[in-house]
Amino acid sequence: MHNMNETNMTSQSQLQFSEARMAEIRELLTHYPENQSRSALIPILHMAQSDFGGWLSVPVMDYVASVLNLLPIQVYEVASFYSMFNLKPVGNYLIEVCRTSSCWLCGAEDITAHLENKLGIKVGQTTADGLFTLKAVECLGSCGTAPMMQVGANYYENLTISKVDSILEELKKENKYSRYC
Amino acid sequence: MPKVTIDDISIEVPEGTTILEAARMIGGDIVPPAMCYYSHLQGTGGYCRTCIVQVTQGSEKDPRPMPKPVASCRTTVMDGMVVKNTTSPELLEARAGVVEFLLINHPLDCPVCDQAGECHLQDLGYDHGKLETRSEFPRREFEPIDIGPHIKLHMNRCILCYRCVKVADQLTDGRCHGVISRGEASEISTYIEQAIDNDFSGNMIDVCPVGALTDRTFRFKSRVWYTKPVDAHRDCPTCSGKVRLWFQGDDVIRVTSRKDEYGEVTTGPEGNPEWICNTCRFDTKSVHDWEIEGPSHIQRQSVISANHYESLKALKVTTERMYDANPHGTKVDLGEGALDPNNESK
Amino acid sequence: MSAKILLALDHIEGIASLPVYAQHGGYAVLKKVLSDISPQQVVEEVKISGLRGRGGAGFPTGLKWSFLARPEGVPRYLVCNADESEPGTFKDRYLMERNPHLMIEGMIISSYGLGANTAYIYIRGEYFYIARILEKAIKEAYAAGYLGKNILNSGFDLDLHVHVGAGAYICGEETALLESLEGKRGNPRIKPPFPAVQGLYNCPTVVNNSETLAAVVPILDKGGAAYAAIGIGKSTGTKLISASGHINRPGVYEIELGIPVEEFIYSDEYCGGIRNGKKLKAVVAGGSSVPILPADLILKTAEGAPRLMSYESLAEGGFQTGTMMGSGGFIVMDEDTSIVKNLYTFARFYHHESCGQCSPCREGTGWMERILHKILDGHGSITDIDLLWDIQKNIDGKTICPLGEAAAWPVASAIRHFRSEFEEYVLNPHLIEDVKHYYRLQTT
């Protein structure tokens, strides 16, 4: 998980991948045939979301379009299709609780209700301090270890109320940012 | 050339012809309705599912039926293929189901929609739909927006046929609108407020099968059935210059491309679609700018033909023909083709 | 071969690293194949093995491979479908997390057989941490000379890359996956053309599930015939089953195809019976898309024969009394489970995951969810149940891709087998305790 303290505050004029990221992107582009650099769009959107505050603003998407020499609309179309791309700001930690069948069977609704209670927000909302956003998501492939939630790239499984409490405490203490990559 | 049989009518068609195109070659009632397919735009079709047909025999070589209905616009004819459209009650039932889906979120605001009278969804509803809706839930709602000075987007009415996106892709540089979000939330959008403006953007209005994209310069000016379409042309440096002028009294209140019986832009001598430019469409509305060719031929079943706009000329011919046909009779059936200007030359 | 083929090594400490994997015979099959076996023979062995696609469709893998077009001078691609997203399914995740090299070795052998010089692993974005595990393993394989140019001096080149998605169930559909891999929205393509002719970048492409590709290693190790000897009838070999829900031992199990369902549910080797001593009510045997079956029909066929964990036996009785193997996502529900609520979670899922391209799925999935929500809220009527039935029927078979069917079948089967429960919900909602969680009629 990256600590993105600095980049989170990036203003629009400063939109620029770091040199390390650019190197990563150059390597990424070698994965695809020369005339197919568009293939790198989703991986680069992940990077942009991680580096520029956890969500994809229009300037961020336009920047990605310029990196890949795409029309901005081609980026908007893709970014708005996939559920992992946030088109609105999210809290430092995005908590995603699975709600589909097996997780529901094993008590996911109790976990969500507890999180709502504890954080004082409803699903889809962000805490006033901007620390947590709560999201209900569809099956994350953790059905045998249900109920579960994902925070950044981390899976938290076999959740109980007390386990959720200690995870929240830990996240607060760390005071970082949840990112997928 | 492969031979295909559609609703018991056989026809030989060139290799690679789709079932829908083969049906159009036969013509008449057996032609499946198509809301998203557009022959002049590459990669259209397959989305709306209204043109589904039943293939009861795959081909001469492999006579097995296809297990599910197929989109006739995207299925290529095989030699010996047998297709059922209007002759299959199950298929018609399935199509009615598709129509129901297309309508559950449609606002049914035809009384205030500029497309009314030339709307393919209206026709589809009449021909293939059910009388009542079974959905009791609120419809999807979007605010109408202006995309540029000339075009109004009513997303509520959109059936996501993708035709306008293909127009932007294939006719213009730098597409700036597309399909945003996914599933039921999908919408035609520029995502950010942005004007769509280029020489050919107006063709998006012509390809739109519903009232989602309408001409702002014509907005609320009239109902199409009160206007009289006339074919005209001019020497245009940008486009074919072949248009249809829509008159109200002596005024041209709308300019569109010319359309064939399937609602598609007509083709020129070399088979090229006669798209028109925005200057012809939006900025050339003085009758003096145009060379008039004569009344446009509108399909008889269209509500637009109900105002007898071709009246004088057509009626004269018709009266003579009526007399020829039945000089001693008193009651003449003013039936099929009587007002069809195609018959005038005969 | 024992029934533990794919998971034979999963308990070994450090098996995700190449040295440990190699110590336990890893990449020996690749070496043997590249030195002794022709590409055609690889395809032939897979055909003989009777291996069927493990992602859900169950299509014979060898046959799929034989459709691959091989025009001169056009690259061919192999793509691993690791977009595991079918609710109830988590076996690919387990396999890739525990033993990534097995699947990688399978991909190298498969690419050799297909003549592909570039291969991709398309993995769902949520599995980012597994993508990292795979990337590390791929790096090791490059360093060891199992990937790259002139692999083990065979003259065969292969580049293998991991490509992460970004949250879309539909990308498990192979043409949507290819669109996504090309950097587009995950809209399924209209077929034909099939990927075998025009796939990735319009080139001939084979897309196979992770487990399918991993199974290629044991098949080439012991031979297709030996693999075909495992299992029952046309259900050859072993299958990873993801077991979840109200059972004592949820997890991923490798079974020999053909063991009785009853054994799978109640044996301590597998699910270990129903949690808290409850009775079995229903099972979704192959991931959310397949028809749900009540206890009596999942344990025995309508004819009274024991139901087996095989493609044929699970499907016996058609949709009237049978179900499907699907992806092997085995969701077990105890006697207190609300079938209506469970169905609601499925309907909500498909509504959320519909790509929106074709009308029946775009409009129908949300409609079904809303009706189920209304029923759960106690405002339903008998006509709502009939309407649900009609909607699923109007979606089924009318869509571009199988997501339509996947959304329709759970609704159809739940109504078919549990109609009385739906009626209870609409006629006597006040009698149902805690409608949101469980289904239990009040006794007083």
PDB file of N, CA and C in Angstrom, chain C residues 27-68:
ATOM      1  N   TYR C  27       7.994 -27.807 -13.477  1.00  0.00           N
ATOM      2  CA  TYR C  27       8.583 -27.532 -14.794  1.00  0.00           C
ATOM      3  C   TYR C  27       9.244 -28.754 -15.435  1.00  0.00           C
ATOM      4  N   ALA C  28       9.150 -29.916 -14.770  1.00  0.00           N
ATOM      5  CA  ALA C  28       9.678 -31.124 -15.402  1.00  0.00           C
ATOM      6  C   ALA C  28       8.830 -31.486 -16.620  1.00  0.00           C
ATOM      7  N   VAL C  29       7.509 -31.274 -16.491  1.00  0.00           N
ATOM      8  CA  VAL C  29       6.615 -31.608 -17.605  1.00  0.00           C
ATOM      9  C   VAL C  29       6.903 -30.679 -18.791  1.00  0.00           C
ATOM     10  N   LEU C  30       7.138 -29.413 -18.509  1.00  0.00           N
ATOM     11  CA  LEU C  30       7.461 -28.471 -19.580  1.00  0.00           C
ATOM     12  C   LEU C  30       8.718 -28.930 -20.317  1.00  0.00           C
ATOM     13  N   LYS C  31       9.737 -29.318 -19.525  1.00  0.00           N
ATOM     14  CA  LYS C  31      10.993 -29.772 -20.151  1.00  0.00           C
ATOM     15  C   LYS C  31      10.732 -30.968 -21.055  1.00  0.00           C
ATOM     16  N   LYS C  32       9.959 -31.920 -20.533  1.00  0.00           N
ATOM     17  CA  LYS C  32       9.650 -33.120 -21.313  1.00  0.00           C
ATOM     18  C   LYS C  32       8.898 -32.741 -22.594  1.00  0.00           C
ATOM     19  N   VAL C  33       7.920 -31.884 -22.466  1.00  0.00           N
ATOM     20  CA  VAL C  33       7.101 -31.511 -23.625  1.00  0.00           C
ATOM     21  C   VAL C  33       7.965 -30.840 -24.689  1.00  0.00           C
ATOM     22  N   LEU C  34       8.781 -29.872 -24.257  1.00  0.00           N
ATOM     23  CA  LEU C  34       9.556 -29.114 -25.240  1.00  0.00           C
ATOM     24  C   LEU C  34      10.599 -29.988 -25.930  1.00  0.00           C
ATOM     25  N   SER C  35      11.083 -31.025 -25.250  1.00  0.00           N
ATOM     26  CA  SER C  35      12.108 -31.842 -25.902  1.00  0.00           C
ATOM     27  C   SER C  35      11.520 -33.027 -26.656  1.00  0.00           C
ATOM     28  N   ASP C  36      10.407 -33.588 -26.170  1.00  0.00           N
ATOM     29  CA  ASP C  36       9.940 -34.847 -26.766  1.00  0.00           C
ATOM     30  C   ASP C  36       8.615 -34.780 -27.522  1.00  0.00           C
ATOM     31  N   ILE C  37       7.843 -33.732 -27.312  1.00  0.00           N
ATOM     32  CA  ILE C  37       6.459 -33.778 -27.799  1.00  0.00           C
ATOM     33  C   ILE C  37       6.198 -32.633 -28.771  1.00  0.00           C
ATOM     34  N   SER C  38       5.518 -32.944 -29.850  1.00  0.00           N
ATOM     35  CA  SER C  38       5.221 -31.897 -30.838  1.00  0.00           C
ATOM     36  C   SER C  38       4.006 -31.091 -30.393  1.00  0.00           C
ATOM     37  N   PRO C  39       3.883 -29.860 -30.910  1.00  0.00           N
ATOM     38  CA  PRO C  39       2.703 -29.055 -30.568  1.00  0.00           C
ATOM     39  C   PRO C  39       1.390 -29.792 -30.883  1.00  0.00           C
ATOM     40  N   GLN C  40       1.354 -30.471 -32.021  1.00  0.00           N
ATOM     41  CA  GLN C  40       0.137 -31.193 -32.404  1.00  0.00           C
ATOM     42  C   GLN C  40      -0.210 -32.257 -31.362  1.00  0.00           C
ATOM     43  N   GLN C  41       0.850 -32.917 -30.845  1.00  0.00           N
ATOM     44  CA  GLN C  41       0.610 -33.958 -29.836  1.00  0.00           C
ATOM     45  C   GLN C  41       0.049 -33.369 -28.543  1.00  0.00           C
ATOM     46  N   VAL C  42       0.509 -32.140 -28.218  1.00  0.00           N
ATOM     47  CA  VAL C  42      -0.010 -31.488 -27.012  1.00  0.00           C
ATOM     48  C   VAL C  42      -1.526 -31.318 -27.150  1.00  0.00           C
ATOM     49  N   VAL C  43      -1.942 -30.800 -28.310  1.00  0.00           N
ATOM     50  CA  VAL C  43      -3.369 -30.603 -28.547  1.00  0.00           C
ATOM     51  C   VAL C  43      -4.089 -31.959 -28.493  1.00  0.00           C
ATOM     52  N   GLU C  44      -3.464 -32.938 -29.103  1.00  0.00           N
ATOM     53  CA  GLU C  44      -4.055 -34.279 -29.153  1.00  0.00           C
ATOM     54  C   GLU C  44      -4.254 -34.858 -27.742  1.00  0.00           C
ATOM     55  N   GLU C  45      -3.237 -34.715 -26.901  1.00  0.00           N
ATOM     56  CA  GLU C  45      -3.345 -35.249 -25.531  1.00  0.00           C
ATOM     57  C   GLU C  45      -4.477 -34.565 -24.768  1.00  0.00           C
ATOM     58  N   VAL C  46      -4.597 -33.264 -24.982  1.00  0.00           N
ATOM     59  CA  VAL C  46      -5.663 -32.533 -24.281  1.00  0.00           C
ATOM     60  C   VAL C  46      -7.035 -32.999 -24.791  1.00  0.00           C
ATOM     61  N   LYS C  47      -7.094 -33.279 -26.095  1.00  0.00           N
ATOM     62  CA  LYS C  47      -8.345 -33.823 -26.642  1.00  0.00           C
ATOM     63  C   LYS C  47      -8.670 -35.166 -25.998  1.00  0.00           C
ATOM     64  N   ILE C  48      -7.659 -36.034 -25.954  1.00  0.00           N
ATOM     65  CA  ILE C  48      -7.854 -37.380 -25.398  1.00  0.00           C
ATOM     66  C   ILE C  48      -8.267 -37.316 -23.925  1.00  0.00           C
ATOM     67  N   SER C  49      -7.728 -36.322 -23.230  1.00  0.00           N
ATOM     68  CA  SER C  49      -8.000 -36.239 -21.792  1.00  0.00           C
ATOM     69  C   SER C  49      -9.476 -35.987 -21.484  1.00  0.00           C
ATOM     70  N   GLY C  50     -10.196 -35.439 -22.468  1.00  0.00           N
ATOM     71  CA  GLY C  50     -11.601 -35.118 -22.231  1.00  0.00           C
ATOM     72  C   GLY C  50     -11.786 -33.914 -21.334  1.00  0.00           C
ATOM     73  N   LEU C  51     -10.693 -33.174 -21.073  1.00  0.00           N
ATOM     74  CA  LEU C  51     -10.767 -31.974 -20.217  1.00  0.00           C
ATOM     75  C   LEU C  51     -11.834 -31.022 -20.741  1.00  0.00           C
ATOM     76  N   ARG C  52     -12.647 -30.518 -19.819  1.00  0.00           N
ATOM     77  CA  ARG C  52     -13.677 -29.548 -20.198  1.00  0.00           C
ATOM     78  C   ARG C  52     -13.430 -28.235 -19.487  1.00  0.00           C
ATOM     79  N   GLY C  53     -13.800 -27.156 -20.132  1.00  0.00           N
ATOM     80  CA  GLY C  53     -13.536 -25.820 -19.599  1.00  0.00           C
ATOM     81  C   GLY C  53     -14.058 -25.699 -18.176  1.00  0.00           C
ATOM     82  N   ARG C  54     -13.179 -25.277 -17.264  1.00  0.00           N
ATOM     83  CA  ARG C  54     -13.531 -25.249 -15.847  1.00  0.00           C
ATOM     84  C   ARG C  54     -14.097 -23.903 -15.400  1.00  0.00           C
ATOM     85  N   GLY C  55     -14.277 -22.996 -16.349  1.00  0.00           N
ATOM     86  CA  GLY C  55     -14.790 -21.678 -15.980  1.00  0.00           C
ATOM     87  C   GLY C  55     -16.297 -21.660 -15.812  1.00  0.00           C
ATOM     88  N   GLY C  56     -16.980 -22.635 -16.405  1.00  0.00           N
ATOM     89  CA  GLY C  56     -18.427 -22.652 -16.253  1.00  0.00           C
ATOM     90  C   GLY C  56     -19.149 -23.306 -17.413  1.00  0.00           C
ATOM     91  N   ALA C  57     -18.671 -23.076 -18.618  1.00  0.00           N
ATOM     92  CA  ALA C  57     -19.398 -23.586 -19.775  1.00  0.00           C
ATOM     93  C   ALA C  57     -19.180 -25.082 -19.988  1.00  0.00           C
ATOM     94  N   GLY C  58     -18.042 -25.599 -19.545  1.00  0.00           N
ATOM     95  CA  GLY C  58     -17.791 -27.035 -19.662  1.00  0.00           C
ATOM     96  C   GLY C  58     -17.554 -27.506 -21.077  1.00  0.00           C
ATOM     97  N   PHE C  59     -17.124 -26.585 -21.944  1.00  0.00           N
ATOM     98  CA  PHE C  59     -16.869 -26.948 -23.340  1.00  0.00           C
ATOM     99  C   PHE C  59     -15.552 -27.713 -23.434  1.00  0.00           C
ATOM    100  N   PRO C  60     -15.504 -28.805 -24.234  1.00  0.00           N
ATOM    101  CA  PRO C  60     -14.266 -29.592 -24.332  1.00  0.00           C
ATOM    102  C   PRO C  60     -13.077 -28.724 -24.780  1.00  0.00           C
ATOM    103  N   THR C  61     -12.037 -28.703 -23.964  1.00  0.00           N
ATOM    104  CA  THR C  61     -10.900 -27.815 -24.216  1.00  0.00           C
ATOM    105  C   THR C  61     -10.161 -28.170 -25.507  1.00  0.00           C
ATOM    106  N   GLY C  62      -9.945 -29.453 -25.720  1.00  0.00           N
ATOM    107  CA  GLY C  62      -9.220 -29.881 -26.920  1.00  0.00           C
ATOM    108  C   GLY C  62      -9.946 -29.463 -28.185  1.00  0.00           C
ATOM    109  N   LEU C  63     -11.269 -29.564 -28.143  1.00  0.00           N
ATOM    110  CA  LEU C  63     -12.077 -29.179 -29.297  1.00  0.00           C
ATOM    111  C   LEU C  63     -11.955 -27.674 -29.538  1.00  0.00           C
ATOM    112  N   LYS C  64     -12.014 -26.913 -28.455  1.00  0.00           N
ATOM    113  CA  LYS C  64     -11.870 -25.456 -28.552  1.00  0.00           C
ATOM    114  C   LYS C  64     -10.519 -25.110 -29.181  1.00  0.00           C
ATOM    115  N   TRP C  65      -9.500 -25.830 -28.751  1.00  0.00           N
ATOM    116  CA  TRP C  65      -8.161 -25.584 -29.297  1.00  0.00           C
ATOM    117  C   TRP C  65      -8.105 -25.910 -30.781  1.00  0.00           C
ATOM    118  N   SER C  66      -8.837 -26.952 -31.168  1.00  0.00           N
ATOM    119  CA  SER C  66      -8.756 -27.378 -32.570  1.00  0.00           C
ATOM    120  C   SER C  66      -9.430 -26.363 -33.500  1.00  0.00           C
ATOM    121  N   PHE C  67     -10.284 -25.490 -32.955  1.00  0.00           N
ATOM    122  CA  PHE C  67     -10.914 -24.454 -33.787  1.00  0.00           C
ATOM    123  C   PHE C  67      -9.976 -23.294 -34.095  1.00  0.00           C
ATOM    124  N   LEU C  68      -8.848 -23.221 -33.399  1.00  0.00           N
ATOM    125  CA  LEU C  68      -7.969 -22.056 -33.537  1.00  0.00           C
ATOM    126  C   LEU C  68      -7.475 -21.925 -34.981  1.00  0.00           C
TER     127      LEU C  68
END
